[in-house]
CSV table of C-alpha atoms and ligand atoms in Angstrom, one decimal:
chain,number,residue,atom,x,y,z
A,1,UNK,CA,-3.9,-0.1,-18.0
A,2,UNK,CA,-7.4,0.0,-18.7
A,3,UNK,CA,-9.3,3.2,-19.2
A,4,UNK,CA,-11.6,3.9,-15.6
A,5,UNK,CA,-12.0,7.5,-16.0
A,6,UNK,CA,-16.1,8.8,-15.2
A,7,UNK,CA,-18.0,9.3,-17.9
A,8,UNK,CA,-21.0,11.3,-15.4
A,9,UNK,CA,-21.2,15.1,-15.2
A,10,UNK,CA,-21.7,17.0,-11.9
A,11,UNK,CA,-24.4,19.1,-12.9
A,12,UNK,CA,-26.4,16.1,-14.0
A,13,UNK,CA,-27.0,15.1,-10.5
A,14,UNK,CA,-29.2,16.6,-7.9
A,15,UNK,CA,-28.0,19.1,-5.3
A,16,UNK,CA,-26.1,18.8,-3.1
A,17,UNK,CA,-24.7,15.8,-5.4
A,18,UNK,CA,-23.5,18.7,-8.0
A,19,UNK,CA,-21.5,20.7,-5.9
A,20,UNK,CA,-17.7,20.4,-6.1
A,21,UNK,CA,-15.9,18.4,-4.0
A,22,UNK,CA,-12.0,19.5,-4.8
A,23,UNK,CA,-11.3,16.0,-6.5
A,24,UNK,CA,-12.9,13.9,-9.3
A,25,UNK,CA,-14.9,11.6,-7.2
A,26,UNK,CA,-18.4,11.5,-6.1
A,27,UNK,CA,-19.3,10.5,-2.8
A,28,UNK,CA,-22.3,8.6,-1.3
A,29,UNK,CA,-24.4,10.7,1.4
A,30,UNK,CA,-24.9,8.0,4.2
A,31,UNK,CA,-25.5,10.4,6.9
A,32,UNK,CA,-27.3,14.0,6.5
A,33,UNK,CA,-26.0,17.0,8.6
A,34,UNK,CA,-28.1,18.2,11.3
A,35,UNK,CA,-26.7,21.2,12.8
A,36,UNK,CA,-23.2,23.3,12.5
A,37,UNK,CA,-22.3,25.8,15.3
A,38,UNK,CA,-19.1,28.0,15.5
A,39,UNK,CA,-16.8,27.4,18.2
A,40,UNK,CA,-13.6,29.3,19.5
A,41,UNK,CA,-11.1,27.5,16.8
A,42,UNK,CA,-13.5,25.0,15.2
A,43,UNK,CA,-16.6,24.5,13.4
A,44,UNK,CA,-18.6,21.5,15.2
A,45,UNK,CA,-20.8,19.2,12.9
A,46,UNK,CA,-23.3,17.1,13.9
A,47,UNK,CA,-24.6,14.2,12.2
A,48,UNK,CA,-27.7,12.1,12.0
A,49,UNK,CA,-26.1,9.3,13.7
A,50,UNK,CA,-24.8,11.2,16.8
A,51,UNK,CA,-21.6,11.5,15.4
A,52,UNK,CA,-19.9,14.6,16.2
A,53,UNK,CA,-16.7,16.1,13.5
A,54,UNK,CA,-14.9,19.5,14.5
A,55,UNK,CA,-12.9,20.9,12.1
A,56,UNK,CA,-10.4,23.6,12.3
A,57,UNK,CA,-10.5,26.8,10.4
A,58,UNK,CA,-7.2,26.7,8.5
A,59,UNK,CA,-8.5,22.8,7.5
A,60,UNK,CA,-11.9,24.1,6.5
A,61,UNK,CA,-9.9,27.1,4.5
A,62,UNK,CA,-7.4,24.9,2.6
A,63,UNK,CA,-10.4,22.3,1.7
A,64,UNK,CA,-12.4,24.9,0.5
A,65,UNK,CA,-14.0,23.0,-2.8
A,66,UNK,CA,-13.7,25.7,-5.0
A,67,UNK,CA,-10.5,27.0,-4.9
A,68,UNK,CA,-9.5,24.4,-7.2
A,69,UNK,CA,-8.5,24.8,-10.9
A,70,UNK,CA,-11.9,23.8,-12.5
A,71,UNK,CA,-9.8,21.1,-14.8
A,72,UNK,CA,-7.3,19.9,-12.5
A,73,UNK,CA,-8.8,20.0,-9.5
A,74,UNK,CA,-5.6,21.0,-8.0
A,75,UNK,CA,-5.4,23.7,-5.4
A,76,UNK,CA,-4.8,27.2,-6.1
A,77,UNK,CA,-5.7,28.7,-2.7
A,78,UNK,CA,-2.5,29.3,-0.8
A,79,UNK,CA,-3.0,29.6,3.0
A,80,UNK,CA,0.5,31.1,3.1
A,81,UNK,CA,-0.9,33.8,0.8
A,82,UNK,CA,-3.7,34.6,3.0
A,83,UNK,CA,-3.9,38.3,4.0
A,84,UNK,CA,-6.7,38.2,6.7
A,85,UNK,CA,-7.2,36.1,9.6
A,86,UNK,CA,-8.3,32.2,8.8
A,87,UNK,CA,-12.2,33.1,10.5
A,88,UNK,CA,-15.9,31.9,9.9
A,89,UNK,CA,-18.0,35.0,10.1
A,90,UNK,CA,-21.2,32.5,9.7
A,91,UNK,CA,-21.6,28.5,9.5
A,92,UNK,CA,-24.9,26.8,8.5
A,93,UNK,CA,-25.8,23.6,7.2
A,94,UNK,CA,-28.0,24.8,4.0
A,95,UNK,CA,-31.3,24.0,2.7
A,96,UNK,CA,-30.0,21.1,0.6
A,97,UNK,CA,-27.4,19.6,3.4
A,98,UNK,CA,-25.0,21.6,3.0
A,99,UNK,CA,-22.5,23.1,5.1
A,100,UNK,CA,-22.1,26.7,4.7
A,101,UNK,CA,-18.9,29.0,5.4
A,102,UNK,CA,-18.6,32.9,5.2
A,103,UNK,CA,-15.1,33.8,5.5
A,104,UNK,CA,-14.5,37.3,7.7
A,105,UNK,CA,-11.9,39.2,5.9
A,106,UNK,CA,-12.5,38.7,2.1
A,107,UNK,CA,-15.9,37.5,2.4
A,108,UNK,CA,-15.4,34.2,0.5
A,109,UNK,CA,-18.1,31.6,1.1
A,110,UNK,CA,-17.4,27.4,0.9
A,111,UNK,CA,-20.1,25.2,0.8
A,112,UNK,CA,-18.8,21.3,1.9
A,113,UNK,CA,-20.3,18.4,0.2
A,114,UNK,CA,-21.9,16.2,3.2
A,115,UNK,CA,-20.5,13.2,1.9
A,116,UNK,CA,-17.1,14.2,1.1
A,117,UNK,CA,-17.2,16.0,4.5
A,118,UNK,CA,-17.8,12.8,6.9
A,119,UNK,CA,-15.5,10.9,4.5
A,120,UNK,CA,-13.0,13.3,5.8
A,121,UNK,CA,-13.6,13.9,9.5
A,122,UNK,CA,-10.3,13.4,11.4
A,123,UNK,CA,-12.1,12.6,14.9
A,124,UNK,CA,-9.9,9.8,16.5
A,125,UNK,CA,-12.8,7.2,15.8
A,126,UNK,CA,-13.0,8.1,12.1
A,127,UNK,CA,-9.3,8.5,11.6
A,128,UNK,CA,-9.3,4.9,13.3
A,129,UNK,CA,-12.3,3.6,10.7
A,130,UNK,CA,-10.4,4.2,7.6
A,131,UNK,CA,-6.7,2.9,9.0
A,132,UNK,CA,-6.0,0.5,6.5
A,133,UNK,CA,-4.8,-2.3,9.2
A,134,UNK,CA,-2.8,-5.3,7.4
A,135,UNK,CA,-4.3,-8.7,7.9
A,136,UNK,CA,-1.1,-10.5,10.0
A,137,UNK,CA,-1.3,-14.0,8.9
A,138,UNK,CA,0.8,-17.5,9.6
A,139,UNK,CA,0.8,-21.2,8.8
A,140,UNK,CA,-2.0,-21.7,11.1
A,141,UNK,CA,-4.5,-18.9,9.7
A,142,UNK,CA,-3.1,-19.3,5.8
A,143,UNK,CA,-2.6,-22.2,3.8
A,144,UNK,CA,-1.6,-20.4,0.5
A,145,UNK,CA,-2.6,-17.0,-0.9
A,146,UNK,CA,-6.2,-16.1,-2.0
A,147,UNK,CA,-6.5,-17.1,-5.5
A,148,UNK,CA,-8.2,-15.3,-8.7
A,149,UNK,CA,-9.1,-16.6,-12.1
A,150,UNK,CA,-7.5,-14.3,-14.7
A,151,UNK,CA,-10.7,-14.4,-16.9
A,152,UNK,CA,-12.8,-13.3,-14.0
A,153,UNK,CA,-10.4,-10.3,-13.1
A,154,UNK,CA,-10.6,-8.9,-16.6
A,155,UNK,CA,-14.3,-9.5,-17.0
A,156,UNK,CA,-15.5,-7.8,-13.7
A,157,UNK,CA,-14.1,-5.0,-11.6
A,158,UNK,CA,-15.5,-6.6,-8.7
A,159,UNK,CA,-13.0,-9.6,-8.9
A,160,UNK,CA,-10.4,-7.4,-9.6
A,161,UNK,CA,-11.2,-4.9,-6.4
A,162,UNK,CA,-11.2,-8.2,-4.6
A,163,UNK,CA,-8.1,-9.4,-6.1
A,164,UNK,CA,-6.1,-5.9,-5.3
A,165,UNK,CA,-7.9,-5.7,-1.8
A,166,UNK,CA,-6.5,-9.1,-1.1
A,167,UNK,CA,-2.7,-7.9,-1.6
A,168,UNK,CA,-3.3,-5.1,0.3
A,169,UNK,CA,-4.5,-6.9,3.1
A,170,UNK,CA,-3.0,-9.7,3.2
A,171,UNK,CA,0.3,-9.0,1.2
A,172,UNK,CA,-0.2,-11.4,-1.3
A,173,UNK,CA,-2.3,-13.4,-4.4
A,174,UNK,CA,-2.4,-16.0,-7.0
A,175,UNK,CA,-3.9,-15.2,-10.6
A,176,UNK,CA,-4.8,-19.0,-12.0
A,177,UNK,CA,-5.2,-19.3,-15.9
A,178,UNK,CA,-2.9,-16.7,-17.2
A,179,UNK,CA,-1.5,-16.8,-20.6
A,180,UNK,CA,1.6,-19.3,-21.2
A,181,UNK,CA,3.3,-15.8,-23.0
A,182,UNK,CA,6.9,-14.4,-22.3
A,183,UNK,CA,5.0,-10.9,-21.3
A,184,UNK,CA,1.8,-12.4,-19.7
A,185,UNK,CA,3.2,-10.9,-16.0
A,186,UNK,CA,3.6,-7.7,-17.9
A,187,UNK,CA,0.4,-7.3,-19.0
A,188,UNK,CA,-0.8,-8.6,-15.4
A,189,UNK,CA,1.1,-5.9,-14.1
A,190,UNK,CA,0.4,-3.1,-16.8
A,191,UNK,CA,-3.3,-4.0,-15.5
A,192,UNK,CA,-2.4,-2.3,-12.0
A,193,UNK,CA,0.0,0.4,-13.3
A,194,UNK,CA,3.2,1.1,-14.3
A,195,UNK,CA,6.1,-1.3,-13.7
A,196,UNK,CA,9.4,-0.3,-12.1
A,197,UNK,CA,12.4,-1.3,-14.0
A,198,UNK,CA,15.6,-2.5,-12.5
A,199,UNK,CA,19.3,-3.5,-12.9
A,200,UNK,CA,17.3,-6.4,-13.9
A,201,UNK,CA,15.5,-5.6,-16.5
A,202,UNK,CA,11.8,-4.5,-17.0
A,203,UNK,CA,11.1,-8.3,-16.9
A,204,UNK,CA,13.5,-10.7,-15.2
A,205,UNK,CA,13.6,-14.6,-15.6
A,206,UNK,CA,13.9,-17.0,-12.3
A,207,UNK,CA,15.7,-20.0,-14.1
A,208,UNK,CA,19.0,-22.2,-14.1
A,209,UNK,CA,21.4,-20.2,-15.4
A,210,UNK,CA,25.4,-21.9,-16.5
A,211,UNK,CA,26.0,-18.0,-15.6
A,212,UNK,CA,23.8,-17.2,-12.5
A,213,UNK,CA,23.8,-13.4,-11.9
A,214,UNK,CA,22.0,-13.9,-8.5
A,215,UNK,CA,21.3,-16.9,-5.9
A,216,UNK,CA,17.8,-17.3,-7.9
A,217,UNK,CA,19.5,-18.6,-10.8
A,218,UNK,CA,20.2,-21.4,-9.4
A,219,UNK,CA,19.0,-24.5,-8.2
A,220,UNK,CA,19.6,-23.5,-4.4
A,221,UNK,CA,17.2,-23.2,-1.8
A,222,UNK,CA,16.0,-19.5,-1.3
A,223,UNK,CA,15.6,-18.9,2.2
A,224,UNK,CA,13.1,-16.1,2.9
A,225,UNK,CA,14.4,-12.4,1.7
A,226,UNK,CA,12.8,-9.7,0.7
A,227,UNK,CA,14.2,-8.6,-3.1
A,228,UNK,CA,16.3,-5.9,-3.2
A,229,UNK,CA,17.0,-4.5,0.2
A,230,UNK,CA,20.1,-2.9,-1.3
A,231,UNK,CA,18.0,-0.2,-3.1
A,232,UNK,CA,17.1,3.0,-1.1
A,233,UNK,CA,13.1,2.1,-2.2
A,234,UNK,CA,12.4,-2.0,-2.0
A,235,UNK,CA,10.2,-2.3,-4.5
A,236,UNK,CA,6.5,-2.2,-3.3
A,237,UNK,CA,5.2,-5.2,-5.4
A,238,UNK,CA,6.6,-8.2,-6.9
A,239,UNK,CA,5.1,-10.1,-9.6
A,240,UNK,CA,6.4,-14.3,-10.6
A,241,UNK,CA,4.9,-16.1,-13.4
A,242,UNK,CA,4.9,-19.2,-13.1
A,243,UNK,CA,6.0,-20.9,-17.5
A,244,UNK,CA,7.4,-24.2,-16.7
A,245,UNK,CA,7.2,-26.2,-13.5
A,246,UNK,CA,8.2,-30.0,-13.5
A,247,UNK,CA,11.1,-30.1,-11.2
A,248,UNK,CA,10.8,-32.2,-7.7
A,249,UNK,CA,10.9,-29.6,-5.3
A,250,UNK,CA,11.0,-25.4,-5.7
A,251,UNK,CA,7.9,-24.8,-3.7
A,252,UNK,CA,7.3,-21.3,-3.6
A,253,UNK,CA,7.5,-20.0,0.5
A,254,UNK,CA,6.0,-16.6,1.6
A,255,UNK,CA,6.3,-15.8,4.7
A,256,UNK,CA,4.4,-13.2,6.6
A,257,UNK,CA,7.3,-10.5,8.1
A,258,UNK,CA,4.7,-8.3,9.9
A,259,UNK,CA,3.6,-10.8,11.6
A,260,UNK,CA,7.3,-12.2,12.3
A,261,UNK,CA,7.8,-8.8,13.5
A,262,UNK,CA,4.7,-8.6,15.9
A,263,UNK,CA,6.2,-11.9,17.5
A,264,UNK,CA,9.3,-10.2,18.0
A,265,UNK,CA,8.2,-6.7,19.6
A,266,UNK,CA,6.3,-9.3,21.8
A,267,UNK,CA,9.2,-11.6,22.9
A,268,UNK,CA,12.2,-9.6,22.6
A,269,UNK,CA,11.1,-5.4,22.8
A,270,UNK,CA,14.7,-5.1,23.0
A,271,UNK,CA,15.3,-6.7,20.0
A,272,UNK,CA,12.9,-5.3,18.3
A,273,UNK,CA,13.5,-1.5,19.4
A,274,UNK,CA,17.5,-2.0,17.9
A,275,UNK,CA,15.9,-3.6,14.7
A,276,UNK,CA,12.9,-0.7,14.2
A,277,UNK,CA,15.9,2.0,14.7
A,278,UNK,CA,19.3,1.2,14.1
A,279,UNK,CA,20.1,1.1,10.0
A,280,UNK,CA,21.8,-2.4,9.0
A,281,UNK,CA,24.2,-2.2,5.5
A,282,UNK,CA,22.8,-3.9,2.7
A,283,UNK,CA,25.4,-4.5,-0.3
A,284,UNK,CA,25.0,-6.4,-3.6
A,285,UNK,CA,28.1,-7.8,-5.1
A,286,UNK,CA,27.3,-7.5,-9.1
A,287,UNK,CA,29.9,-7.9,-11.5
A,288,UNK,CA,28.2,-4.6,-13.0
A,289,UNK,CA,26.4,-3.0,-10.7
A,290,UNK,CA,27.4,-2.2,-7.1
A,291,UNK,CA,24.0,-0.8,-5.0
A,292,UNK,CA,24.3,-0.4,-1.4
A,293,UNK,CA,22.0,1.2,1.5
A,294,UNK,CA,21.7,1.4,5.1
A,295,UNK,CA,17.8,1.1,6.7
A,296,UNK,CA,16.9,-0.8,9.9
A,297,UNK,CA,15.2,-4.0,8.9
A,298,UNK,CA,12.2,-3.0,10.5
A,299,UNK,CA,10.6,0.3,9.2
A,300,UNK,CA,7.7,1.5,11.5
A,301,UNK,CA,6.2,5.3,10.9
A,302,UNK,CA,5.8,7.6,12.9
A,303,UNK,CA,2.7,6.2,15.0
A,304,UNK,CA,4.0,3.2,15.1
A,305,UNK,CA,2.9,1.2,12.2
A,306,UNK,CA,5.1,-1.1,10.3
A,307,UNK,CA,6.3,0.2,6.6
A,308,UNK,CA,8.4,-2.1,5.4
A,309,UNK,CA,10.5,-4.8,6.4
A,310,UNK,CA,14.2,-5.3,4.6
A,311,UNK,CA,15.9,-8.8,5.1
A,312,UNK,CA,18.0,-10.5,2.5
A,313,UNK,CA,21.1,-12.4,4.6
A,314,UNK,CA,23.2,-12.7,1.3
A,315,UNK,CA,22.5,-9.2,0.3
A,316,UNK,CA,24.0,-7.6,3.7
A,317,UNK,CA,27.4,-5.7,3.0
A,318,UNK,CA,29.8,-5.1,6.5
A,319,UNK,CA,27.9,-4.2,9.0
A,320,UNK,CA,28.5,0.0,10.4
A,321,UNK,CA,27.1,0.4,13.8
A,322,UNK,CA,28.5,1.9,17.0
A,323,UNK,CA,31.2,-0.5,18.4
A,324,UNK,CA,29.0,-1.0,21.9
A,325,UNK,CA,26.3,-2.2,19.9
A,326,UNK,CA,27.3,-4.8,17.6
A,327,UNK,CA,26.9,-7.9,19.4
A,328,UNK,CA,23.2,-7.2,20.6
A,329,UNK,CA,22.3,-6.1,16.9
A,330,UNK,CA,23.8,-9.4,15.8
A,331,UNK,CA,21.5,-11.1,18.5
A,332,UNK,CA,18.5,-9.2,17.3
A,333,UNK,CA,19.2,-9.9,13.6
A,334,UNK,CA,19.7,-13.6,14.5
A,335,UNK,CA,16.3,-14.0,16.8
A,336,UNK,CA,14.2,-12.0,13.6
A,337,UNK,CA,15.8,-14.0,11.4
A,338,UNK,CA,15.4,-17.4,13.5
A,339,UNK,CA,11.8,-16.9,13.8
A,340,UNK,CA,11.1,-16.6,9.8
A,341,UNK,CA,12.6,-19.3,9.4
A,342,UNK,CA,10.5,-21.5,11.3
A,343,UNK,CA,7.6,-23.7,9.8
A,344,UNK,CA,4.6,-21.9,11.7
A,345,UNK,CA,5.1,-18.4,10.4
A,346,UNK,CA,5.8,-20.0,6.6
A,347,UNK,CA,3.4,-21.2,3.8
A,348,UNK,CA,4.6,-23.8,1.0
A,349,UNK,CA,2.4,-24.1,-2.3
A,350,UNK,CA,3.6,-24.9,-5.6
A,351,UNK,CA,3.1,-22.7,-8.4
A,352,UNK,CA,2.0,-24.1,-11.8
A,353,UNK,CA,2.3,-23.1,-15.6
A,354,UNK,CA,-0.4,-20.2,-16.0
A,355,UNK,CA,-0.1,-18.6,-12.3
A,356,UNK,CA,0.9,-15.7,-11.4
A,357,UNK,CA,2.4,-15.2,-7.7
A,358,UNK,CA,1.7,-11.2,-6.8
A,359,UNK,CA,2.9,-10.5,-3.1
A,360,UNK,CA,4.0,-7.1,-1.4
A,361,UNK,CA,7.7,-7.1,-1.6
A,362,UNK,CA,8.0,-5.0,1.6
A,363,UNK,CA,6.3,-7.1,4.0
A,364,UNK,CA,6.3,-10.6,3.1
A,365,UNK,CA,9.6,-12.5,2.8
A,366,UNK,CA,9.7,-15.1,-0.1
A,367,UNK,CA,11.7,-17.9,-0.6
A,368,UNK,CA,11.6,-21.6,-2.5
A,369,UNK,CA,12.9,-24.7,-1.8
A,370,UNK,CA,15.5,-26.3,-3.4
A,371,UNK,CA,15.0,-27.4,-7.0
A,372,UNK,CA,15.9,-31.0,-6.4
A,373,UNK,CA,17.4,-33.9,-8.6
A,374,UNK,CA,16.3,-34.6,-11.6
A,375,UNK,CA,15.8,-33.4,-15.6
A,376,UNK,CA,12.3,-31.0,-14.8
A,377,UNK,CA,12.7,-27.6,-15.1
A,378,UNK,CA,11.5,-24.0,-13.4
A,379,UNK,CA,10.8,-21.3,-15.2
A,380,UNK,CA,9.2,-17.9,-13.6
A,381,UNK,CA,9.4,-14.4,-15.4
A,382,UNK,CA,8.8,-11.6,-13.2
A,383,UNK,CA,9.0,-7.9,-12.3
A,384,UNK,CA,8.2,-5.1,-10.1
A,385,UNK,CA,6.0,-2.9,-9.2
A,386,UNK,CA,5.5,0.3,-6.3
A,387,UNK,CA,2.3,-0.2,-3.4
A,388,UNK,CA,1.4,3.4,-5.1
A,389,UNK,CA,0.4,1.8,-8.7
A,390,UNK,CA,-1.7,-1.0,-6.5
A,391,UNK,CA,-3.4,1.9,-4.1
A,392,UNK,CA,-3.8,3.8,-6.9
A,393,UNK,CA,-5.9,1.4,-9.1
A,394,UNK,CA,-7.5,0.5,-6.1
A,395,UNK,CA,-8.8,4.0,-5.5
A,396,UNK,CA,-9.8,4.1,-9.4
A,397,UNK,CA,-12.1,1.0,-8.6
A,398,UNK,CA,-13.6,2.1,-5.4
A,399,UNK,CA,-14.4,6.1,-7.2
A,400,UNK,CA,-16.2,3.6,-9.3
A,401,UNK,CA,-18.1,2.1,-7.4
A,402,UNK,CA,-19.0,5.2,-5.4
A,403,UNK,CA,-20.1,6.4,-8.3
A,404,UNK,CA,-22.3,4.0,-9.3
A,405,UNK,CA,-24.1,4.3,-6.0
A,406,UNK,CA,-24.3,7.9,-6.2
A,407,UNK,CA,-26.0,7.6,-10.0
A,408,UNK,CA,-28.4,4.8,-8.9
A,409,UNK,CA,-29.4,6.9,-5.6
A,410,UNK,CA,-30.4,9.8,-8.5
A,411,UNK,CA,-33.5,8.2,-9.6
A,412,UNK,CA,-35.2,7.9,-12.9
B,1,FE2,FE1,13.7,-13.0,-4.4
B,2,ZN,ZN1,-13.3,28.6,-2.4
């Protein structure tokens, strides 16, 4: 990984740019506070824009900026701990922008960076601003995932913020012009974090075996799956690096199982409703292993959104369900599994020697065709990875770039 740690100190900037913010980032002021009034159980905010933010008292409290560990940044304020009732005695937005608290009780004052403030507002419209909505996609929107030049994503941390932005929005990406090495995809990889090791190795190769361990090592078709359904965490990311590719056919497929999944909830809400709820069993059958868990194939949270999709139809052990319900879950898990498998929700492209496939394991079902007659050969080597290494790299490039606003803001 390569280092992205700050190099600027607080104190070098200008006020209200040097006051703590609880965390290691700086943050852009966009919008100046114009007035702060106590109410009953909030403090009320007004901004520059019109925008209104109310925040609670115990929020307010547990934010406070300085009851960090001056190193760590990590909270030592406990609310839990706290003796005297969670109260502003005073609020004012101070002479630099600043928004003021003095605590009744123990008389403890907390003065909120403005720009780490509105970042944080939890007002439905703000809360809605930063939901980090997926980008559904299908054969009629996509063609084949956005691609990067491997060069360019080393050489500038703007490619690369567009490279990571692109897998989390859209599940998936092509590096062109990788190394022809036997650890190229972990170095890809080690560039976003750490990698998660499996029953598979740290690296795994996708060839012909004489002794196939798994469907992929062979020359079958690969109807779309997600890998690994058997474990109780799918891994997040999966990485394929494309060595040798002369064979007729094995044409990578990707297919897009939010968006399979928004076509269910709209055709069949019955369907869908036994496949977001009721767990199915997934089973591997290893000669050395033997992984098994039960999840529903379609994970939503709880205000709805999809987290995660688990489908692998030779990967699915007995299944367990309540006797009454077997046959409908069998027509649920036929009509999901119908619809990936038809042409308009699937994308084709063949990968060649150099890149590197990198597609969110969770929500996108991959597959290949069949490798075809014929002497050429396939080789991929790949791996895995967790959505946190991704987010978190992502969040390492975008404290950059904050930063870099913030220090150019400063002046000479
Ligand atoms: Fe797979
Ligand atoms: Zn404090």
């Amino acid at each position: 990984m390569s280092d992205l740690t700050e190099p600027v100190d607080r104190a070098d900037l200008v006020p209200p740019h040097d006051l703590g913010t609880g965390d290691f980032s700086l943050y852009p002021i966009d919008h100046a506070m114009v007035a702060a009034a106590l109410e009953d159980r909030t403090v009320r905010v007004e901004w520059d824009d019109g925008h209104v933010s109310r925040f609670h008292f115990p929020w307010l409290r547990d934010n406070c900026p300085c009851c960090v560990h001056p190193y760590t940044q990590e909270q030592v304020f406990e609310l839990a701990a706290a003796v005297h009732e969670i109260r502003p005695e005073d609020v004012l937005v101070s002479d630099v922008g600043a928004l003021e608290v003095c605590w009744s009780g123990d008389g403890h004052a907390s003065r909120y960076h403005p720009g780490w403030l509105r970042e944080h507002c939890y007002s439905e419209g703000s809360r809605r601003e930063r939901l980090l909505a997926p980008v559904l996609w299908d054969a009629s929107t996509r063609a084949r995932p956005d691609g990067f030049d491997w060069g360019a994503v080393v050489a500038d941390e703007e490619v690369e913020l567009a490279w990571l932005s692109s897998i989390r929005d859209t599940g998936c990406a092509v590096i062109h012009g990788a190394p022809l090495t036997d650890d190229a995809v972990g170095e890809i990889a080690g560039r976003i974090g750490v990698l998660r090791e499996t029953n598979f190795g740290r690296l795994f190769d996708v060839r012909v075996d004489t002794d196939p361990v798994s469907n992929s090592n062979t020359g079958l078709e690969l109807p779309p799956h997600t890998d690994l359904p058997t474990r109780e965490y799918q891994p997040g990311l999966q990485l394929l690096h494309c060595l040798v590719n002369d064979v007729a056919g094995g044409l990578s497929l990707l297919v897009d199982g939010y968006r399979v999944a928004a076509e269910l909830r709209d055709r069949s809400p019955r369907f869908y409703e036994l496949l977001t709820t009721h767990p199915w069993d997934f089973a591997n059958r290893s000669r050395t292993s033997d992984y098994r868990w039960r999840a529903p194939m379609i994970g939503v949270d709880s205000d709805g959104n999809w987290t995660g999709v688990r489908v692998g139809n030779w990967l699915r052990g007995p299944l367990d369900a309540p006797f009454d319900l077997v046959e409908e879950l069998y027509e649920a898990y036929r009509a999901f599994e119908g619809l990936s498998h038809q042409a308009r929700f699937q994308i084709r492209f063949r990968l060649e020697p150099g890149d590197c496939l990198i597609f969110d394991n969770r929500r996108l079902l991959h597959g290949r065709t069949s490798l075809g007659p014929g002497a050429g050969r396939r080789h991929l080597r790949g791996c895995y990875m967790d959505r946190d290494e991704l987010r978190s790299r992502l969040n390492m490039l975008e404290r950059r770039r904050r930063t870099r606003k913030v220090v150019a803001g400063q002046g000479p």
